[in-house]
Coordinates of N, CA and C in Angstrom, one line a residue:
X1 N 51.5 120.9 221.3 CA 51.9 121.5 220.1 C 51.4 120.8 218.9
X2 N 50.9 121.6 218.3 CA 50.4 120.7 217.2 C 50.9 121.2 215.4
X3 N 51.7 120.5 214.9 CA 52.4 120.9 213.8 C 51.9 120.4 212.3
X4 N 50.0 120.5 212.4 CA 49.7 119.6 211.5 C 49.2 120.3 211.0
X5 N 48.6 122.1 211.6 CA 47.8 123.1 211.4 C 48.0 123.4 209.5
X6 N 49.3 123.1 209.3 CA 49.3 124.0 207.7 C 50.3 123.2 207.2
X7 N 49.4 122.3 205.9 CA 50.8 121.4 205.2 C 50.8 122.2 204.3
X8 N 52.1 121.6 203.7 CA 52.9 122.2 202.7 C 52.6 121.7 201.5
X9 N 52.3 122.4 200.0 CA 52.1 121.7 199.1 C 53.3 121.1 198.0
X10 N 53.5 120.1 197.8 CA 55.1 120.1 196.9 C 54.8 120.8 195.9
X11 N 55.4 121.0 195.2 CA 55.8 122.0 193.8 C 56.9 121.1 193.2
X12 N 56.0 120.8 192.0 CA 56.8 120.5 190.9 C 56.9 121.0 189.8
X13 N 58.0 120.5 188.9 CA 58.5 121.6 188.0 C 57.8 120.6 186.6
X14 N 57.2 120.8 186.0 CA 56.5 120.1 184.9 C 57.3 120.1 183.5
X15 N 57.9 119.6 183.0 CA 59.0 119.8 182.0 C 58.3 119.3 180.6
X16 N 57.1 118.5 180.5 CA 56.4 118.2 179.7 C 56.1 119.2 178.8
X17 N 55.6 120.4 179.0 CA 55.7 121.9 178.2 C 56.8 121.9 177.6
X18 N 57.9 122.0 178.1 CA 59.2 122.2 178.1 C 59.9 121.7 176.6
X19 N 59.3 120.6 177.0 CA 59.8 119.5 175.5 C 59.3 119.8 174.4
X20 N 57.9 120.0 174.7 CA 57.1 120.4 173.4 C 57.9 121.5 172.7
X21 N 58.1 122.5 173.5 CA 59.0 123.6 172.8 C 59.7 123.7 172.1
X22 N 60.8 122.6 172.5 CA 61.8 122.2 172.5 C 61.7 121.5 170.7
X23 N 60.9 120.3 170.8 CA 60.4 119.6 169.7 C 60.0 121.0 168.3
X24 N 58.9 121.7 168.9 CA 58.5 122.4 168.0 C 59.8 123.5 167.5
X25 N 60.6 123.7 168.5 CA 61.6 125.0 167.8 C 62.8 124.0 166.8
X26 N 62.6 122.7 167.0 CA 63.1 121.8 166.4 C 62.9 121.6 165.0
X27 N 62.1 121.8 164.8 CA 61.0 121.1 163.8 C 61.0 122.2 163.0
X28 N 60.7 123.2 163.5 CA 61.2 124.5 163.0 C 62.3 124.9 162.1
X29 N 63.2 125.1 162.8 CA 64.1 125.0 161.9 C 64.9 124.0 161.3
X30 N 64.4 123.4 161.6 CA 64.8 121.6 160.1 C 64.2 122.3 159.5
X31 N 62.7 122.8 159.4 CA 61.9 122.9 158.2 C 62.0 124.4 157.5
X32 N 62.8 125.4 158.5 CA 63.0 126.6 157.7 C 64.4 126.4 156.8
X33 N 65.3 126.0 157.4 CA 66.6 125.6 156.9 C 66.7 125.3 155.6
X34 N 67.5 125.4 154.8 CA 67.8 125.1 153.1 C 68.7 123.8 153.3
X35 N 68.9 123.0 152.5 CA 69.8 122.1 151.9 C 70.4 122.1 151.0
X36 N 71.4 123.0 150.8 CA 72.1 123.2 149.4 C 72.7 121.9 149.1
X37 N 72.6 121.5 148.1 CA 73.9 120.6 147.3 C 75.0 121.3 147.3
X38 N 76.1 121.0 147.2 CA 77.5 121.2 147.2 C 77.6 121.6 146.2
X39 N 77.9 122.4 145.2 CA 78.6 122.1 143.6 C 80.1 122.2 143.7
X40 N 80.4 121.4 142.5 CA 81.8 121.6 142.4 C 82.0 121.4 140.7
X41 N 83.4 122.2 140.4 CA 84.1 122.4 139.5 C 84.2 120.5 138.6
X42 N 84.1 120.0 137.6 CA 84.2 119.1 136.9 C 85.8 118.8 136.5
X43 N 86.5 118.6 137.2 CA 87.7 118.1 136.9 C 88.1 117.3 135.8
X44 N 89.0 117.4 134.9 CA 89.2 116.0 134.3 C 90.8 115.9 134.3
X45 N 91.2 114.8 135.3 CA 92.3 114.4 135.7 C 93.1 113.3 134.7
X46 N 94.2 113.9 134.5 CA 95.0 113.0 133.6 C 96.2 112.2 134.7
X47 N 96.1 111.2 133.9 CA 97.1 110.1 134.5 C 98.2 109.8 134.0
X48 N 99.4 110.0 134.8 CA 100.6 109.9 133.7 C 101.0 108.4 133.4
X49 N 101.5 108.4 132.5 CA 102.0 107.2 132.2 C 103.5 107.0 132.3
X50 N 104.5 107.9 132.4 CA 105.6 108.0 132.5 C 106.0 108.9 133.8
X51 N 107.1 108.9 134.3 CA 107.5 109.0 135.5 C 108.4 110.6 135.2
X52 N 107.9 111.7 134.3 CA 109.1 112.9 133.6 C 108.7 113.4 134.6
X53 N 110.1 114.3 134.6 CA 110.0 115.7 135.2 C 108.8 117.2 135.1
X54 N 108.4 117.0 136.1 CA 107.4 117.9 136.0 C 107.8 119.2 136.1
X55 N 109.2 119.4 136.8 CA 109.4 121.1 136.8 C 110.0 121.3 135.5
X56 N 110.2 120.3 134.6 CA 110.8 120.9 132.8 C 109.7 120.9 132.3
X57 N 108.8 120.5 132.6 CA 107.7 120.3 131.7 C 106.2 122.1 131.7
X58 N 106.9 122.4 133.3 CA 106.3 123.7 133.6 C 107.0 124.9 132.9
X59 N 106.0 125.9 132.6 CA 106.0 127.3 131.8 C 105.8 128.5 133.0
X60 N 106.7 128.8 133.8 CA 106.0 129.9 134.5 C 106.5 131.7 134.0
X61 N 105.2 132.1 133.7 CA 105.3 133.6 133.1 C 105.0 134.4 134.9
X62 N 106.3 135.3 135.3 CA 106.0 136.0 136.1 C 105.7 137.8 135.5
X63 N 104.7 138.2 136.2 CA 104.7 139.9 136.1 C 104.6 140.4 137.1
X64 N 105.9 141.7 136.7 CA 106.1 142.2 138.1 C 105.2 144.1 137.8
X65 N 105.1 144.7 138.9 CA 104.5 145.8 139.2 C 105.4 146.8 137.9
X66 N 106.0 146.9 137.7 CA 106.8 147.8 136.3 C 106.1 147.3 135.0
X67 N 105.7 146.1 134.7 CA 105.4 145.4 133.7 C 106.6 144.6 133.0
X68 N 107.4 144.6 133.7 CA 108.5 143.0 133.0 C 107.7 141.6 133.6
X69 N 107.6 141.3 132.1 CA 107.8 140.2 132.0 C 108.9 138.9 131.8
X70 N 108.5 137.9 133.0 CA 110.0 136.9 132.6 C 108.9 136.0 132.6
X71 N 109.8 134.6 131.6 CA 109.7 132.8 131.1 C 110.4 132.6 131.8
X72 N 109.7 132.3 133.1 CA 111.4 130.8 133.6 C 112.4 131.5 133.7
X73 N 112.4 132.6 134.4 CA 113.5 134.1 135.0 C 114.3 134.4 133.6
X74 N 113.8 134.6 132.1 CA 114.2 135.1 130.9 C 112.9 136.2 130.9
X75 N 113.9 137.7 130.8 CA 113.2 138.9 130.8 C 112.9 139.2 129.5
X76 N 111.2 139.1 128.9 CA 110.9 139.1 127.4 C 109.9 140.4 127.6
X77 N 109.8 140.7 125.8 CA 108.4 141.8 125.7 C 107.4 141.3 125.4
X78 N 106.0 141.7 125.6 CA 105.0 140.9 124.9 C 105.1 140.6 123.7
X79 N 105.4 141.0 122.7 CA 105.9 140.1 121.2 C 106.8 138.9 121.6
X80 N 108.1 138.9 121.9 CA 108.6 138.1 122.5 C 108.0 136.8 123.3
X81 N 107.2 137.0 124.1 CA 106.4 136.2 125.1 C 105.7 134.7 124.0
X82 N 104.4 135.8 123.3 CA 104.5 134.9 122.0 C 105.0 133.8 121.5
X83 N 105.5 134.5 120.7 CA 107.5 133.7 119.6 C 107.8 132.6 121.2
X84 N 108.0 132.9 122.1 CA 109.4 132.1 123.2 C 108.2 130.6 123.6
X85 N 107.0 131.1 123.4 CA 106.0 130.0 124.6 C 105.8 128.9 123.2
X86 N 105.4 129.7 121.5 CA 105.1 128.9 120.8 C 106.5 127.7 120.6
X87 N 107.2 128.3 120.9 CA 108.6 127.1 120.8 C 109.3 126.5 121.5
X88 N 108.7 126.9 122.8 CA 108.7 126.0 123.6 C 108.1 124.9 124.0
X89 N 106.5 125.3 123.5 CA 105.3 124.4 123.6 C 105.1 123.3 122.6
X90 N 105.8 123.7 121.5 CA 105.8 123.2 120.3 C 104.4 122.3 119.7
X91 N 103.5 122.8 120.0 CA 101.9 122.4 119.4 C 101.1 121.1 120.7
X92 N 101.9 121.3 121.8 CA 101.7 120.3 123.1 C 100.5 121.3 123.7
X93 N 99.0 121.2 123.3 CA 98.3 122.2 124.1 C 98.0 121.4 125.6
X94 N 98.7 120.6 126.0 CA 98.4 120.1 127.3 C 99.8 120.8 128.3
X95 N 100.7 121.7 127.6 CA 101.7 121.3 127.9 C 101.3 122.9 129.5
X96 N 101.8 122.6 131.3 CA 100.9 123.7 131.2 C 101.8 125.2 131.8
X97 N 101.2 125.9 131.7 CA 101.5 127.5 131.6 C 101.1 128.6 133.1
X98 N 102.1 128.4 134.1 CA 101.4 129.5 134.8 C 101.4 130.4 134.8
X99 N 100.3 131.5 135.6 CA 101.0 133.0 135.1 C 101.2 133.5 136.9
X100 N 102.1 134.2 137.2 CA 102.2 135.1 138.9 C 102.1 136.3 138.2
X101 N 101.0 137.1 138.9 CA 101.1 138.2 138.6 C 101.3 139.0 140.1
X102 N 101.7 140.3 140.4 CA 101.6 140.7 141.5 C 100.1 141.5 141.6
X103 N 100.0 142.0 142.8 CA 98.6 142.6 142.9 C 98.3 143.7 141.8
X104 N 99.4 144.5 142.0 CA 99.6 145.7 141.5 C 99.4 145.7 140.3
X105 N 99.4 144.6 139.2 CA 99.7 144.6 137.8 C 98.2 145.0 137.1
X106 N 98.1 145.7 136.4 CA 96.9 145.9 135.8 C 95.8 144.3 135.3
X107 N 94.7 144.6 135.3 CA 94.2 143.1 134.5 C 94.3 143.7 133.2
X108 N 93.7 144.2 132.0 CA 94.8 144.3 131.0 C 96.2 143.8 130.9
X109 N 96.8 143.9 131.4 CA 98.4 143.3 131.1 C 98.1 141.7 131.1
X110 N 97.9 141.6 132.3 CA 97.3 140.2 132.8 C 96.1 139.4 131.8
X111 N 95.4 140.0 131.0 CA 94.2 139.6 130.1 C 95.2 139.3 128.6
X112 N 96.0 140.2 128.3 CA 96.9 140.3 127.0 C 97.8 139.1 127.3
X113 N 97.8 139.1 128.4 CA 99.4 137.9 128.7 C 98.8 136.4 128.5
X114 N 97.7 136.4 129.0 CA 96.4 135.1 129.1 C 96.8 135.2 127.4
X115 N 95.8 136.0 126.2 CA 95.8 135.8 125.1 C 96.8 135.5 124.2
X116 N 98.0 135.9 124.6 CA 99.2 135.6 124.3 C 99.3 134.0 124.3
X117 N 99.6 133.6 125.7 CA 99.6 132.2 125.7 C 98.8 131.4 125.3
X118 N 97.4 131.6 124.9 CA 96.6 130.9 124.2 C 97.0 130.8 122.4
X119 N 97.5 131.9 122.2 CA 98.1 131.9 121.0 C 99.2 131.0 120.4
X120 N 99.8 131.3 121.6 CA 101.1 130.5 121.5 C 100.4 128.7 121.0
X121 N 99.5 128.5 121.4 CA 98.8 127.1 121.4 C 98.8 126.2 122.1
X122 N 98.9 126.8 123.8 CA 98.4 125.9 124.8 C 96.7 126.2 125.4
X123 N 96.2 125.1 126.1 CA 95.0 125.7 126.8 C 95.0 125.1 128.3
X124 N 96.2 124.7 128.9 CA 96.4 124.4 130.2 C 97.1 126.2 130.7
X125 N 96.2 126.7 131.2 CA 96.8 127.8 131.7 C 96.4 127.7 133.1
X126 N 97.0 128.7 133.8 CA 97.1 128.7 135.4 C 97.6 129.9 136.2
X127 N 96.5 130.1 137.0 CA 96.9 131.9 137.0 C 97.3 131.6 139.3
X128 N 98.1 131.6 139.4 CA 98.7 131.8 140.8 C 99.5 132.9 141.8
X129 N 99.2 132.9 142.6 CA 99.4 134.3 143.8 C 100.8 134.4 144.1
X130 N 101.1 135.5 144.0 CA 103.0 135.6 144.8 C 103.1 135.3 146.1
X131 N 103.8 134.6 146.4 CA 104.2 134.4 147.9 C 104.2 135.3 148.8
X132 N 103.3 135.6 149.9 CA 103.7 136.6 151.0 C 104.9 136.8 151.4
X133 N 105.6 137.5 151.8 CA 106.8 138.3 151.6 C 107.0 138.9 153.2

């Protein structure tokens, strides 16, 4: 018997191609890719020096879907709003002012209510979302 008639050739799997590919799809997109810089908003952070109450020190103007407006759950008119913020604020333009508006509220109303409080003579304003419900 002779079992020498037909050898077998190994087969290998060559992975050397493989890498290059590998490398080059690499390379690739490192080099198509963008690097954005981050930006961000310029804060300037104040530091308190005294230890006051911060919820007396807050102004919150809510508007609801009818157009009432309340200060601090006091139901005013836009004339009103005015008159009530300038004397409360009393010439403190740091002093600050949020506004809740609901979805529903027109931006007009919302734009007038902004002008309002700037009138009044603050420029710490702050416009935040109603609570999900």
């Amino acid at each position: 018997m002779d079992f020498s008639g037909r050898q077998r050739t190994k087969q290998e799997l060559n992975v050397a191609p493989l890498i290059d590919v590998v490398f080059l799809l690499l390379i690739f997109f490192m080099l198509a890719s963008t690097f954005i810089k981050p930006e961000a908003i310029d804060l300037m952070l104040e530091g308190s020096s005294t230890g006051g109450n911060a919820a007396e020190e807050m102004l919150n103007i809510e508007v609801v879907v009818d157009g009432t407006i309340r200060l601090n759950g006091l139901r005013l008119s836009m004339p009103q709003l005015e008159t009530e913020l300038a004397s409360r604020i009393q010439g403190d333009q740091t002093r600050p002012v949020t506004i809740k508006a609901a979805a529903e509220v027109p931006v007009q109303t919302l734009v007038s209510i902004m002008d309002r409080v700037r009138a009044a003579g603050t420029n710490n304003l702050r416009l935040a979302t109603p609570e999900a419900r």
